[in-house]
Short mmCIF file of C-alpha atoms in Angstrom, two decimals:
data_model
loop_
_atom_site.label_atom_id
_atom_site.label_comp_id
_atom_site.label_asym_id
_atom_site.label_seq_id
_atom_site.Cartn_x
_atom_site.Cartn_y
_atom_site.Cartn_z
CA UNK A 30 0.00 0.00 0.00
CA UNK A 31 2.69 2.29 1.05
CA UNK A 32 4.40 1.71 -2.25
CA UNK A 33 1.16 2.35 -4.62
CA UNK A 34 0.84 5.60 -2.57
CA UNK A 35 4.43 6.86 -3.09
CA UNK A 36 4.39 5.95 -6.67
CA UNK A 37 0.55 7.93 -6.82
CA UNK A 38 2.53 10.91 -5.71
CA UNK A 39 5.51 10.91 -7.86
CA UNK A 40 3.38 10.59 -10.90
CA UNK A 41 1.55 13.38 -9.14
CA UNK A 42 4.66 15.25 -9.23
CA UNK A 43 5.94 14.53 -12.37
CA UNK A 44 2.69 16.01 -13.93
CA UNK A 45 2.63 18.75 -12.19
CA UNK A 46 6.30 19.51 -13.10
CA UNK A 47 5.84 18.69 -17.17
CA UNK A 48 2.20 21.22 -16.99
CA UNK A 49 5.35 23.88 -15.68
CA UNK A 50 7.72 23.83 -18.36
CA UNK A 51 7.01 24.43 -21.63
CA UNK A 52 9.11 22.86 -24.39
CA UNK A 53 11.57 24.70 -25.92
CA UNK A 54 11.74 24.84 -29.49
CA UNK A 55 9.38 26.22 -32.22
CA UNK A 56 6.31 27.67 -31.01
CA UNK A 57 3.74 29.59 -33.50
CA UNK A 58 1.59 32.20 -32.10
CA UNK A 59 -1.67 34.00 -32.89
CA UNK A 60 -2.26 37.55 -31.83
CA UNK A 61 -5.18 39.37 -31.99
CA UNK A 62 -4.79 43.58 -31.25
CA UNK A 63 -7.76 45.76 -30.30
CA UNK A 64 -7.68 49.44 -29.93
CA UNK A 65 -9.68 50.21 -26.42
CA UNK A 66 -11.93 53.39 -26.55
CA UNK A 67 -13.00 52.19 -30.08
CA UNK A 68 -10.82 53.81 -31.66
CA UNK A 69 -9.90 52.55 -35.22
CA UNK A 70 -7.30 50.12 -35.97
CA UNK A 71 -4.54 51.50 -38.62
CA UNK A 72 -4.61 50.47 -42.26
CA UNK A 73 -3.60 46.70 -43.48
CA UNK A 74 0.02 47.28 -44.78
CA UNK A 75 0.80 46.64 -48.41
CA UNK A 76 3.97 44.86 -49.61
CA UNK A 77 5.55 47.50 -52.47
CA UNK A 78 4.80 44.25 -55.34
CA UNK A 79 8.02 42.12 -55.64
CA UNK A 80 8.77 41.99 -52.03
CA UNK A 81 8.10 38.92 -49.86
CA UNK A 82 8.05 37.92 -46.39
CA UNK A 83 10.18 36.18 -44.39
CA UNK A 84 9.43 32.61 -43.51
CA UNK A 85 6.91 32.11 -40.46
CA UNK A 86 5.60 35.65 -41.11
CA UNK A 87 2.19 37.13 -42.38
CA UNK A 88 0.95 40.49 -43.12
CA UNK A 89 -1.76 41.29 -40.13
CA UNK A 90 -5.60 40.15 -41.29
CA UNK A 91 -8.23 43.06 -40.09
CA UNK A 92 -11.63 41.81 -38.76
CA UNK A 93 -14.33 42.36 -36.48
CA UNK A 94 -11.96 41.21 -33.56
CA UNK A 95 -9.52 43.42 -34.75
CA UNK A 96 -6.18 43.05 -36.37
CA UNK A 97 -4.98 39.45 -36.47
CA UNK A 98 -1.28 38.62 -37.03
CA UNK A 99 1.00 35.09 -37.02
CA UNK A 100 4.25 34.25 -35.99
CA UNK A 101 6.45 31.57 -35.21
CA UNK A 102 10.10 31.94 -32.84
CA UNK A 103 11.99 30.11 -30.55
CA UNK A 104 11.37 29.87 -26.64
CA UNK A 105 13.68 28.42 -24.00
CA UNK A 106 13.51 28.51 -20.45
CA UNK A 107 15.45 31.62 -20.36
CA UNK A 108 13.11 33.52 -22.54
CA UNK A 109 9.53 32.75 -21.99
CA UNK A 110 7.88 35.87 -22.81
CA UNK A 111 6.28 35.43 -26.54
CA UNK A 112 7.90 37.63 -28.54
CA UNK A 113 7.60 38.63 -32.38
CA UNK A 114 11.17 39.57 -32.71
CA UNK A 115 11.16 42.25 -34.35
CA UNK A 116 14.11 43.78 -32.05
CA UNK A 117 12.15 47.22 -30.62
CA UNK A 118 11.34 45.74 -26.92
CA UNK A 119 13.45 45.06 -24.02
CA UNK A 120 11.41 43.03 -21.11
CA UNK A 121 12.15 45.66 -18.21
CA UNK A 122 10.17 43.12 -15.20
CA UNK A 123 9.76 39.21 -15.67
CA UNK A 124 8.55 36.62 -12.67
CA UNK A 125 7.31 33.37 -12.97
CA UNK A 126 5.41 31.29 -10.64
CA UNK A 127 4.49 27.98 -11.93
CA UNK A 128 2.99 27.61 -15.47
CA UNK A 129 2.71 31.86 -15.70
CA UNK A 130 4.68 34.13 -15.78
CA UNK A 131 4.32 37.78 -16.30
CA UNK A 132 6.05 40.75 -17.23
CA UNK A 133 6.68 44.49 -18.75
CA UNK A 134 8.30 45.77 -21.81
CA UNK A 135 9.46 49.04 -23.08
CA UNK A 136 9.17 49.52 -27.10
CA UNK A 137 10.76 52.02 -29.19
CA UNK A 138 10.11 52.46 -32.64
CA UNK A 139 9.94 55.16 -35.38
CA UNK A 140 6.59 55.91 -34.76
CA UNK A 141 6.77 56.88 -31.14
CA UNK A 142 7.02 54.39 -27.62
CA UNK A 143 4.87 51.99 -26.02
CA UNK A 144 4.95 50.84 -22.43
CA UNK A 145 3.16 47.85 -21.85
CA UNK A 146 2.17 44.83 -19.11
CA UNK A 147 1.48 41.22 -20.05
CA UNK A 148 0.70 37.19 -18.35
CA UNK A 149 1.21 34.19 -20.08
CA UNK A 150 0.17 30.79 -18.84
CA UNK A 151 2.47 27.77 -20.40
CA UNK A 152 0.98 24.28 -20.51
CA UNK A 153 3.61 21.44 -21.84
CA UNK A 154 2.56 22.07 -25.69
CA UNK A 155 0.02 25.78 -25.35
CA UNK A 156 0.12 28.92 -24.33
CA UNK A 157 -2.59 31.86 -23.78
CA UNK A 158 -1.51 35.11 -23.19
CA UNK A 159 -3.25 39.10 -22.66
CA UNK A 160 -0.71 42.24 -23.15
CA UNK A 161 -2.17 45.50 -22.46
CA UNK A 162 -0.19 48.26 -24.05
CA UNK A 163 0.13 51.79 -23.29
CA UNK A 164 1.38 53.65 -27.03
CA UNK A 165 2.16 57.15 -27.78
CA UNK A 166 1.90 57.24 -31.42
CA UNK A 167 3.50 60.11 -33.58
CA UNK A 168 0.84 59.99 -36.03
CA UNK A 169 -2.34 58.23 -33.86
CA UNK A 170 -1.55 60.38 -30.25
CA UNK A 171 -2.05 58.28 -27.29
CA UNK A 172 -3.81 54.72 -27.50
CA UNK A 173 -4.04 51.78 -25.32
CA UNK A 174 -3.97 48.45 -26.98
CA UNK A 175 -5.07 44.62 -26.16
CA UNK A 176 -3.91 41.54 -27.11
CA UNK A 177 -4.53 38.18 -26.89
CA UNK A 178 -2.49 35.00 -27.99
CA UNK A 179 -2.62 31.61 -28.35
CA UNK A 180 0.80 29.76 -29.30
CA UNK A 181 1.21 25.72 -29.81
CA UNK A 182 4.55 24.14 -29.78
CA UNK A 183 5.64 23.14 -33.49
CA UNK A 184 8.69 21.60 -32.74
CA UNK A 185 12.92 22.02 -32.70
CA UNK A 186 14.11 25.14 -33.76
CA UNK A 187 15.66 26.12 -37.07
CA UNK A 188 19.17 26.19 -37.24
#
């Protein structure tokens, strides 16, 4: 009896554990951004013709939801905030407790700065995540953003 129960727990364990590390490798992500204040979301870009994107990147799809983009990059246990990396945020706070972990980022880009505060909760193979931004936008003023994502594990990384 004494052995079922200590083998109960380490399978316990050992769950518990593999639900609090996600894999590293590939993951592909789905974003979906929403203006608060209903305020309009910008114009679809257009590629000038000839020009093509780079692998495991899409131009952004507009909807009712709002403006849906997909991207794929590589996570390890060092670097578990989703990313897009596209090289214009630094993570300024990260903690993790468990399966979530949460933190803040500072963007700069051309068009002005954004400031903004986001949780993601890992499973083995899935990921959900919310980001509220705060952006001050040369050409839009001052908006705060939403976003949620889903990512799924693809597998290993390119080389």
């Amino acid at each position: 009896m004494r052995k079922q129960w200590t083998m109960a727990m380490l399978v316990l364990l050992a769950s518990t554990a593999a639900m609090a590390e996600p894999r590293e490798g590939k993951w592909e992500y789905t974003s979906t951004m929403k203006m608060e204040g209903g305020a309009a979301m910008p114009q679809a870009p257009q590629l000038p013709p000839g020009t093509k994107l780079p692998p495991g990147v899409q131009l952004p799809q507009f909807g009712p939801k709002g403006m849906t983009m997909k991207h794929s990059s590589c996570l390890t246990k060092d670097d578990l905030v989703p990313k897009d990396n596209n090289g214009e945020c630094n993570v300024t706070k990260f903690d993790r407790k468990g399966d979530t972990v949460t933190w803040a980022a500072t963007c700069n880009t051309p068009k002005g700065k954004a400031l903004g505060q986001g949780t993601a909760t890992y499973t083995d193979t899935t990921m959900t995540s919310t980001m509220t931004s705060n952006i001050d936008d040369k050409e839009m003023g001052k908006v705060r953003m939403k976003q949620e994502m889903t990512g799924r594990y693809v597998g290993p990384c390119d080389k």
